[in-house]
PDB file of C-alpha atoms in Angstrom:
ATOM      1  CA  MET A 394     -13.399   9.956 -11.604  1.00 88.00           C
ATOM      2  CA  TYR A 395     -10.898   8.396  -9.148  1.00 94.00           C
ATOM      3  CA  GLU A 396      -8.291  10.705 -10.214  1.00 94.00           C
ATOM      4  CA  GLU A 397      -6.587  10.323  -6.803  1.00 94.00           C
ATOM      5  CA  VAL A 398      -6.024   6.586  -7.485  1.00 93.00           C
ATOM      6  CA  ILE A 399      -4.045   7.351 -10.663  1.00 95.00           C
ATOM      7  CA  GLU A 400      -2.161  10.277  -8.945  1.00 94.00           C
ATOM      8  CA  LYS A 401      -1.254   7.847  -6.339  1.00 92.00           C
ATOM      9  CA  TYR A 402       0.372   5.472  -8.773  1.00 92.00           C
ATOM     10  CA  LYS A 403       2.070   8.293 -10.718  1.00 92.00           C
ATOM     11  CA  ASN A 404       3.797   9.347  -7.530  1.00 92.00           C
ATOM     12  CA  THR A 405       4.626   5.914  -6.234  1.00 89.00           C
ATOM     13  CA  VAL A 406       6.196   4.915  -9.588  1.00 85.00           C
ATOM     14  CA  LYS A 407       9.071   7.178  -8.444  1.00 81.00           C
ATOM     15  CA  GLY A 408       9.401   5.390  -5.075  1.00 74.00           C
ATOM     16  CA  SER A 409      11.170   2.313  -4.001  1.00 76.00           C
ATOM     17  CA  GLU A 410      11.816  -0.806  -6.075  1.00 77.00           C
ATOM     18  CA  ASN A 411       8.656  -2.726  -5.131  1.00 79.00           C
ATOM     19  CA  LEU A 412       6.238   0.350  -5.122  1.00 85.00           C
ATOM     20  CA  HIS A 413       7.836   1.452  -8.592  1.00 92.00           C
ATOM     21  CA  PHE A 414       7.177  -1.905 -10.253  1.00 94.00           C
ATOM     22  CA  ASN A 415       3.547  -2.342  -8.713  1.00 93.00           C
ATOM     23  CA  ALA A 416       2.628   1.306  -9.780  1.00 95.00           C
ATOM     24  CA  LYS A 417       4.216   0.745 -13.207  1.00 95.00           C
ATOM     25  CA  HIS A 418       2.146  -2.364 -13.970  1.00 96.00           C
ATOM     26  CA  TYR A 419      -1.026  -0.584 -12.816  1.00 96.00           C
ATOM     27  CA  LEU A 420      -0.238   2.392 -15.048  1.00 97.00           C
ATOM     28  CA  THR A 421       0.449   0.103 -18.021  1.00 98.00           C
ATOM     29  CA  MET A 422      -3.019  -1.267 -17.701  1.00 98.00           C
ATOM     30  CA  HIS A 423      -4.415   2.078 -17.406  1.00 97.00           C
ATOM     31  CA  SER A 424      -2.721   3.525 -20.279  1.00 97.00           C
ATOM     32  CA  HIS A 425      -4.025   0.707 -22.447  1.00 98.00           C
ATOM     33  CA  ALA A 426      -7.657   0.969 -21.273  1.00 97.00           C
ATOM     34  CA  ALA A 427      -7.496   4.817 -21.700  1.00 96.00           C
ATOM     35  CA  SER A 428      -6.341   4.564 -25.284  1.00 96.00           C
ATOM     36  CA  LEU A 429      -9.363   2.607 -26.355  1.00 96.00           C
ATOM     37  CA  SER A 430     -12.610   3.917 -27.571  1.00 93.00           C
ATOM     38  CA  ASN A 431     -15.532   2.738 -25.540  1.00 94.00           C
ATOM     39  CA  PRO A 432     -14.118  -0.542 -24.231  1.00 97.00           C
ATOM     40  CA  THR A 433     -15.794  -3.384 -22.542  1.00 98.00           C
ATOM     41  CA  ILE A 434     -13.566  -4.589 -19.528  1.00 98.00           C
ATOM     42  CA  LEU A 435     -13.916  -7.747 -17.486  1.00 98.00           C
ATOM     43  CA  GLU A 436     -12.142  -7.740 -14.217  1.00 98.00           C
ATOM     44  CA  LEU A 437     -11.803 -10.955 -12.433  1.00 98.00           C
ATOM     45  CA  GLY A 438     -11.044 -10.397  -8.750  1.00 98.00           C
ATOM     46  CA  VAL A 439     -11.902  -7.110  -6.982  1.00 98.00           C
ATOM     47  CA  GLN A 440     -10.917  -7.233  -3.385  1.00 94.00           C
ATOM     48  CA  SER A 441     -10.336  -3.601  -2.124  1.00 95.00           C
ATOM     49  CA  GLY A 442     -11.179  -2.226  -5.741  1.00 96.00           C
ATOM     50  CA  ASN A 443      -7.861  -0.759  -6.699  1.00 95.00           C
ATOM     51  CA  SER A 444      -8.045  -2.103 -10.338  1.00 97.00           C
ATOM     52  CA  THR A 445     -11.723  -1.362 -10.362  1.00 98.00           C
ATOM     53  CA  LYS A 446     -11.213   2.463  -9.804  1.00 97.00           C
ATOM     54  CA  LEU A 447      -8.236   2.481 -12.177  1.00 97.00           C
ATOM     55  CA  PHE A 448     -10.310   0.998 -14.885  1.00 97.00           C
ATOM     56  CA  LEU A 449     -13.386   3.164 -14.316  1.00 97.00           C
ATOM     57  CA  ASN A 450     -11.076   6.267 -14.370  1.00 96.00           C
ATOM     58  CA  ALA A 451      -9.629   5.014 -17.791  1.00 97.00           C
ATOM     59  CA  LEU A 452     -13.262   4.985 -19.114  1.00 96.00           C
ATOM     60  CA  GLY A 453     -13.425   8.549 -18.569  1.00 89.00           C
ATOM     61  CA  ASP A 454     -16.641  10.774 -18.893  1.00 80.00           C
ATOM     62  CA  SER A 455     -17.923   9.298 -22.186  1.00 74.00           C
ATOM     63  CA  GLN A 456     -21.269   7.813 -22.127  1.00 70.00           C
ATOM     64  CA  LYS A 457     -20.096   4.425 -23.520  1.00 85.00           C
ATOM     65  CA  GLY A 458     -17.812   1.855 -22.326  1.00 95.00           C
ATOM     66  CA  ALA A 459     -18.280  -0.709 -19.562  1.00 97.00           C
ATOM     67  CA  LEU A 460     -16.573  -2.435 -16.684  1.00 98.00           C
ATOM     68  CA  VAL A 461     -17.853  -5.742 -15.389  1.00 98.00           C
ATOM     69  CA  SER A 462     -16.281  -6.865 -12.225  1.00 98.00           C
ATOM     70  CA  VAL A 463     -16.564 -10.324 -10.641  1.00 98.00           C
ATOM     71  CA  ASP A 464     -15.605 -11.563  -7.087  1.00 98.00           C
ATOM     72  CA  ILE A 465     -16.533 -14.448  -4.880  1.00 98.00           C
ATOM     73  CA  ASP A 466     -17.052 -12.121  -2.145  1.00 98.00           C
ATOM     74  CA  ASN A 467     -19.392  -9.065  -1.964  1.00 98.00           C
ATOM     75  CA  CYS A 468     -17.345  -6.208  -3.308  1.00 98.00           C
ATOM     76  CA  SER A 469     -20.312  -4.136  -4.591  1.00 97.00           C
ATOM     77  CA  GLY A 470     -19.354  -1.239  -2.215  1.00 97.00           C
ATOM     78  CA  VAL A 471     -15.744  -0.645  -3.434  1.00 97.00           C
ATOM     79  CA  ALA A 472     -16.700   1.795  -6.145  1.00 97.00           C
ATOM     80  CA  SER A 473     -19.762   3.429  -7.681  1.00 94.00           C
ATOM     81  CA  SER A 474     -20.411   4.322 -11.334  1.00 95.00           C
ATOM     82  CA  SER A 475     -23.252   3.943 -14.009  1.00 94.00           C
ATOM     83  CA  LYS A 476     -20.445   2.068 -16.136  1.00 96.00           C
ATOM     84  CA  TRP A 477     -19.913  -0.520 -13.552  1.00 97.00           C
ATOM     85  CA  THR A 478     -21.732  -3.808 -13.017  1.00 98.00           C
ATOM     86  CA  PHE A 479     -20.530  -6.185 -10.057  1.00 98.00           C
ATOM     87  CA  ILE A 480     -21.306  -9.920 -10.113  1.00 98.00           C
ATOM     88  CA  ARG A 481     -20.824 -11.889  -6.979  1.00 98.00           C
ATOM     89  CA  SER A 482     -19.831 -15.278  -8.508  1.00 98.00           C
ATOM     90  CA  ASP A 483     -16.967 -17.890  -9.025  1.00 98.00           C
ATOM     91  CA  SER A 484     -15.021 -16.147 -11.491  1.00 98.00           C
ATOM     92  CA  ALA A 485     -14.566 -19.442 -13.417  1.00 98.00           C
ATOM     93  CA  ASP A 486     -18.455 -19.720 -13.908  1.00 98.00           C
ATOM     94  CA  VAL A 487     -18.241 -18.197 -17.299  1.00 98.00           C
ATOM     95  CA  GLU A 488     -21.780 -19.155 -18.240  1.00 98.00           C
ATOM     96  CA  ASN A 489     -23.328 -17.473 -15.204  1.00 98.00           C
ATOM     97  CA  ILE A 490     -21.105 -14.309 -15.678  1.00 98.00           C
ATOM     98  CA  VAL A 491     -22.076 -13.965 -19.381  1.00 98.00           C
ATOM     99  CA  THR A 492     -25.600 -14.439 -18.655  1.00 98.00           C
ATOM    100  CA  GLU A 493     -25.521 -11.713 -15.939  1.00 98.00           C
ATOM    101  CA  ALA A 494     -23.582  -9.379 -18.305  1.00 98.00           C
ATOM    102  CA  PRO A 495     -24.857 -10.111 -21.722  1.00 98.00           C
ATOM    103  CA  ILE A 496     -22.618  -7.269 -23.124  1.00 98.00           C
ATOM    104  CA  LEU A 497     -19.644  -9.581 -22.797  1.00 98.00           C
ATOM    105  CA  LYS A 498     -21.182 -11.526 -25.686  1.00 98.00           C
ATOM    106  CA  ASP A 499     -20.365  -8.566 -27.955  1.00 98.00           C
ATOM    107  CA  GLY A 500     -16.806  -8.839 -27.290  1.00 98.00           C
ATOM    108  CA  ILE A 501     -14.231  -7.982 -24.408  1.00 98.00           C
ATOM    109  CA  ASP A 502     -11.522  -5.579 -25.014  1.00 98.00           C
ATOM    110  CA  ILE A 503      -9.705  -6.144 -21.742  1.00 98.00           C
ATOM    111  CA  LEU A 504      -9.657  -9.170 -19.387  1.00 98.00           C
ATOM    112  CA  PHE A 505      -8.000  -8.755 -16.043  1.00 98.00           C
ATOM    113  CA  ILE A 506      -7.289 -12.035 -14.196  1.00 98.00           C
ATOM    114  CA  ASP A 507      -6.469 -11.449 -10.622  1.00 98.00           C
ATOM    115  CA  SER A 508      -8.844 -13.895  -8.592  1.00 97.00           C
ATOM    116  CA  LEU A 509      -7.587 -17.226  -7.204  1.00 96.00           C
ATOM    117  CA  HIS A 510      -3.952 -17.733  -8.062  1.00 95.00           C
ATOM    118  CA  THR A 511      -3.776 -21.471  -9.006  1.00 96.00           C
ATOM    119  CA  THR A 512      -3.068 -22.752 -12.322  1.00 97.00           C
ATOM    120  CA  GLU A 513      -6.269 -24.716 -12.566  1.00 97.00           C
ATOM    121  CA  HIS A 514      -8.452 -21.724 -11.904  1.00 98.00           C
ATOM    122  CA  VAL A 515      -6.491 -19.489 -14.194  1.00 98.00           C
ATOM    123  CA  TYR A 516      -6.756 -22.128 -16.759  1.00 98.00           C
ATOM    124  CA  LYS A 517     -10.684 -22.258 -16.460  1.00 98.00           C
ATOM    125  CA  GLU A 518     -10.806 -18.450 -16.651  1.00 98.00           C
ATOM    126  CA  LEU A 519      -8.635 -17.998 -19.583  1.00 98.00           C
ATOM    127  CA  TYR A 520     -10.038 -20.808 -21.644  1.00 98.00           C
ATOM    128  CA  GLY A 521     -13.490 -19.917 -20.690  1.00 98.00           C
ATOM    129  CA  PHE A 522     -13.385 -16.283 -21.461  1.00 98.00           C
ATOM    130  CA  PHE A 523     -11.019 -16.442 -24.535  1.00 98.00           C
ATOM    131  CA  PRO A 524     -13.789 -16.827 -27.166  1.00 98.00           C
ATOM    132  CA  TYR A 525     -15.148 -13.618 -25.976  1.00 98.00           C
ATOM    133  CA  ILE A 526     -12.072 -11.667 -26.264  1.00 98.00           C
ATOM    134  CA  LYS A 527     -12.282  -9.346 -29.577  1.00 98.00           C
ATOM    135  CA  LYS A 528      -9.547  -9.470 -32.088  1.00 98.00           C
ATOM    136  CA  GLY A 529      -6.876  -7.027 -30.767  1.00 98.00           C
ATOM    137  CA  GLY A 530      -8.244  -7.495 -27.123  1.00 98.00           C
ATOM    138  CA  VAL A 531      -5.644  -7.939 -24.229  1.00 98.00           C
ATOM    139  CA  ILE A 532      -5.527 -10.282 -21.305  1.00 98.00           C
ATOM    140  CA  PHE A 533      -3.610  -9.115 -18.255  1.00 98.00           C
ATOM    141  CA  PHE A 534      -2.532 -11.622 -15.467  1.00 98.00           C
ATOM    142  CA  ASP A 535      -1.533 -10.381 -12.153  1.00 96.00           C
ATOM    143  CA  ASP A 536       1.003 -12.130  -9.769  1.00 94.00           C
ATOM    144  CA  ILE A 537       3.159 -14.115 -12.277  1.00 95.00           C
ATOM    145  CA  ASP A 538       6.551 -13.342 -10.743  1.00 94.00           C
ATOM    146  CA  SER A 539       7.666 -15.554  -7.973  1.00 94.00           C
ATOM    147  CA  ALA A 540      10.583 -13.476  -6.673  1.00 93.00           C
ATOM    148  CA  PRO A 541       9.060 -11.582  -3.811  1.00 92.00           C
ATOM    149  CA  TYR A 542       7.828 -14.929  -2.410  1.00 95.00           C
ATOM    150  CA  CYS A 543      11.197 -16.712  -2.544  1.00 96.00           C
ATOM    151  CA  GLU A 544      12.750 -17.683   0.794  1.00 95.00           C
ATOM    152  CA  GLY A 545      14.014 -14.609   2.673  1.00 94.00           C
ATOM    153  CA  ASN A 546      12.396 -12.158   0.556  1.00 93.00           C
ATOM    154  CA  GLU A 547       9.774  -9.822   1.765  1.00 91.00           C
ATOM    155  CA  LEU A 548       6.551 -11.749   0.933  1.00 92.00           C
ATOM    156  CA  ASP A 549       8.327 -15.140   1.600  1.00 95.00           C
ATOM    157  CA  SER A 550       5.604 -17.845   0.879  1.00 96.00           C
ATOM    158  CA  TYR A 551       6.572 -21.419  -0.080  1.00 95.00           C
ATOM    159  CA  TYR A 552       3.129 -22.064  -1.509  1.00 94.00           C
ATOM    160  CA  VAL A 553       2.778 -18.708  -3.474  1.00 95.00           C
ATOM    161  CA  GLU A 554       6.221 -18.936  -4.750  1.00 96.00           C
ATOM    162  CA  LEU A 555       5.584 -22.475  -6.339  1.00 96.00           C
ATOM    163  CA  GLU A 556       2.185 -21.393  -7.724  1.00 96.00           C
ATOM    164  CA  ASN A 557       3.140 -18.063  -9.264  1.00 96.00           C
ATOM    165  CA  ARG A 558       5.963 -20.262 -11.051  1.00 96.00           C
ATOM    166  CA  ARG A 559       3.482 -22.632 -12.223  1.00 96.00           C
ATOM    167  CA  ILE A 560       1.128 -19.938 -13.546  1.00 97.00           C
ATOM    168  CA  LEU A 561       3.905 -18.252 -15.456  1.00 97.00           C
ATOM    169  CA  LYS A 562       4.839 -21.723 -17.039  1.00 96.00           C
ATOM    170  CA  PHE A 563       1.157 -22.165 -17.912  1.00 97.00           C
ATOM    171  CA  ILE A 564       1.120 -18.729 -19.685  1.00 98.00           C
ATOM    172  CA  ASN A 565       4.166 -19.641 -21.498  1.00 97.00           C
ATOM    173  CA  CYS A 566       2.869 -23.087 -22.586  1.00 97.00           C
ATOM    174  CA  VAL A 567      -0.372 -21.499 -23.772  1.00 98.00           C
ATOM    175  CA  PHE A 568       1.621 -19.093 -25.970  1.00 98.00           C
ATOM    176  CA  GLU A 569       3.902 -21.650 -27.285  1.00 96.00           C
ATOM    177  CA  SER A 570       1.003 -23.843 -28.495  1.00 97.00           C
ATOM    178  CA  ASN A 571      -1.000 -20.712 -29.975  1.00 98.00           C
ATOM    179  CA  MET A 572       1.761 -18.332 -31.543  1.00 97.00           C
ATOM    180  CA  GLN A 573      -0.456 -18.118 -34.444  1.00 97.00           C
ATOM    181  CA  GLN A 574      -3.137 -16.108 -32.586  1.00 98.00           C
ATOM    182  CA  LEU A 575      -1.273 -14.576 -29.647  1.00 98.00           C
ATOM    183  CA  ASP A 576       1.521 -12.071 -28.692  1.00 98.00           C
ATOM    184  CA  LEU A 577       3.117 -12.504 -25.177  1.00 98.00           C
ATOM    185  CA  THR A 578       4.688  -9.766 -23.035  1.00 98.00           C
ATOM    186  CA  ILE A 579       6.014 -10.482 -19.472  1.00 98.00           C
ATOM    187  CA  TYR A 580       6.618  -7.454 -17.155  1.00 97.00           C
ATOM    188  CA  ARG A 581       8.909  -8.383 -14.396  1.00 95.00           C
ATOM    189  CA  GLY A 582       9.262  -6.762 -10.987  1.00 93.00           C
ATOM    190  CA  TRP A 583       7.552  -7.190  -7.770  1.00 91.00           C
ATOM    191  CA  THR A 584       4.598  -9.615  -8.357  1.00 94.00           C
ATOM    192  CA  GLY A 585       4.661  -9.149 -12.144  1.00 96.00           C
ATOM    193  CA  LEU A 586       2.176  -8.705 -14.821  1.00 98.00           C
ATOM    194  CA  GLY A 587       1.561 -10.902 -17.951  1.00 98.00           C
ATOM    195  CA  ARG A 588       0.009  -9.639 -21.162  1.00 98.00           C
ATOM    196  CA  LEU A 589      -1.540 -11.730 -24.002  1.00 98.00           C
ATOM    197  CA  ASP A 590      -2.626  -9.870 -27.068  1.00 98.00           C
ATOM    198  CA  LYS A 591      -5.198 -11.717 -29.266  1.00 98.00           C
ATOM    199  CA  ARG A 592      -4.686 -11.664 -32.889  1.00 98.00           C
ATOM    200  CA  SER A 593      -7.446 -13.993 -33.898  1.00 98.00           C
ATOM    201  CA  GLU A 594     -11.238 -13.256 -34.439  1.00 98.00           C
ATOM    202  CA  LEU A 595     -13.966 -13.020 -31.736  1.00 98.00           C
ATOM    203  CA  TYR A 596     -15.090 -16.518 -30.639  1.00 98.00           C
ATOM    204  CA  SER A 597     -11.946 -18.333 -31.826  1.00 98.00           C
ATOM    205  CA  GLU A 598     -10.580 -20.796 -29.257  1.00 98.00           C
ATOM    206  CA  LEU A 599      -7.217 -21.632 -27.859  1.00 98.00           C
ATOM    207  CA  LEU A 600      -5.485 -24.803 -28.576  1.00 97.00           C
ATOM    208  CA  PRO A 601      -4.574 -26.831 -25.243  1.00 97.00           C
ATOM    209  CA  PRO A 602      -1.263 -25.578 -23.586  1.00 96.00           C
ATOM    210  CA  GLN A 603       1.738 -27.504 -24.845  1.00 90.00           C
ATOM    211  CA  SER A 604       5.408 -26.670 -23.861  1.00 79.00           C
ATOM    212  CA  LEU A 605       8.256 -26.902 -26.511  1.00 77.00           C
ATOM    213  CA  LYS A 606      10.370 -29.709 -26.290  1.00 76.00           C
ATOM    214  CA  ARG A 607      13.413 -28.637 -24.512  1.00 71.00           C
ATOM    215  CA  ARG A 608      16.732 -30.106 -23.969  1.00 71.00           C
ATOM    216  CA  LYS A 609      17.542 -30.903 -20.320  1.00 70.00           C
ATOM    217  CA  SER A 610      21.029 -32.144 -20.435  1.00 70.00           C
ATOM    218  CA  LYS A 611      23.914 -30.706 -22.589  1.00 74.00           C
ATOM    219  CA  LYS A 612      25.842 -33.877 -22.172  1.00 76.00           C
ATOM    220  CA  LEU A 613      23.011 -36.061 -23.401  1.00 71.00           C
ATOM    221  CA  TRP A 614      22.271 -33.656 -26.247  1.00 63.00           C
ATOM    222  CA  LYS A 615      25.899 -34.090 -27.425  1.00 73.00           C
ATOM    223  CA  ILE A 616      25.711 -38.004 -27.168  1.00 73.00           C
ATOM    224  CA  LYS A 617      22.611 -37.999 -29.177  1.00 67.00           C
ATOM    225  CA  ARG A 618      23.904 -35.797 -31.986  1.00 72.00           C
ATOM    226  CA  SER A 619      26.870 -37.966 -32.093  1.00 75.00           C
ATOM    227  CA  LEU A 620      24.916 -41.057 -32.510  1.00 71.00           C
ATOM    228  CA  LYS A 621      22.526 -39.393 -35.139  1.00 73.00           C
ATOM    229  CA  LYS A 622      25.626 -38.454 -37.346  1.00 73.00           C
ATOM    230  CA  ARG A 623      26.590 -42.116 -37.040  1.00 70.00           C
ATOM    231  CA  ASN A 624      23.031 -43.249 -37.760  1.00 71.00           C
ATOM    232  CA  LEU A 625      23.047 -45.055 -34.566  1.00 61.00           C
ATOM    233  CA  TRP A 626      20.065 -43.098 -32.845  1.00 54.00           C
ATOM    234  CA  ARG A 627      16.681 -44.489 -33.759  1.00 56.00           C
ATOM    235  CA  TRP A 628      14.481 -42.694 -31.307  1.00 55.00           C
TER     236      TRP A 628
END
């Protein structure tokens, strides 16, 4: 099913820099999905259905496995499969989506977040659906690399550049406050791909995102270190 989609990505991975990275990211998700036995996949954001068809191909011809796709627009015509359920909804409305697709309560193997690219919306999606992710489940994030949107680059966009940067920082903060239950992988190139692997049990929850305390000034750090050595730093 949808073999032509996979062939397209396999061919374009040999192409130019941008096409190479975009195809490589999609094939990374396809490879993981195809390696699972009867997975439940939740896709947030459908649009033209490229990732929808990619996941349906990965499910193969077995009778089991399911893909649930959510979009605020009516994308019910982009694909066709007995394994596919389309829900027209705000992708952050977790309660409604789980009610419409109760199979999600049994656990999600793959969550793909590619809907409204704002930090606030991604926060709602990640924290809302995280409890339903199985132990060993994977969360993929599209559009976490701001490079193509920087000034003078191909997709030059002030707004998207800043928002993608915020989203990547948010993902890093989530990881830094949840290292005991997450692994993080960042794929750079073109618009990027983020991956969180869940090591905790089904229905476990995330701690709030919190960034590690980083030194901002080498000069200030040296002064503080000197004062501490002389027992003069009290903060």
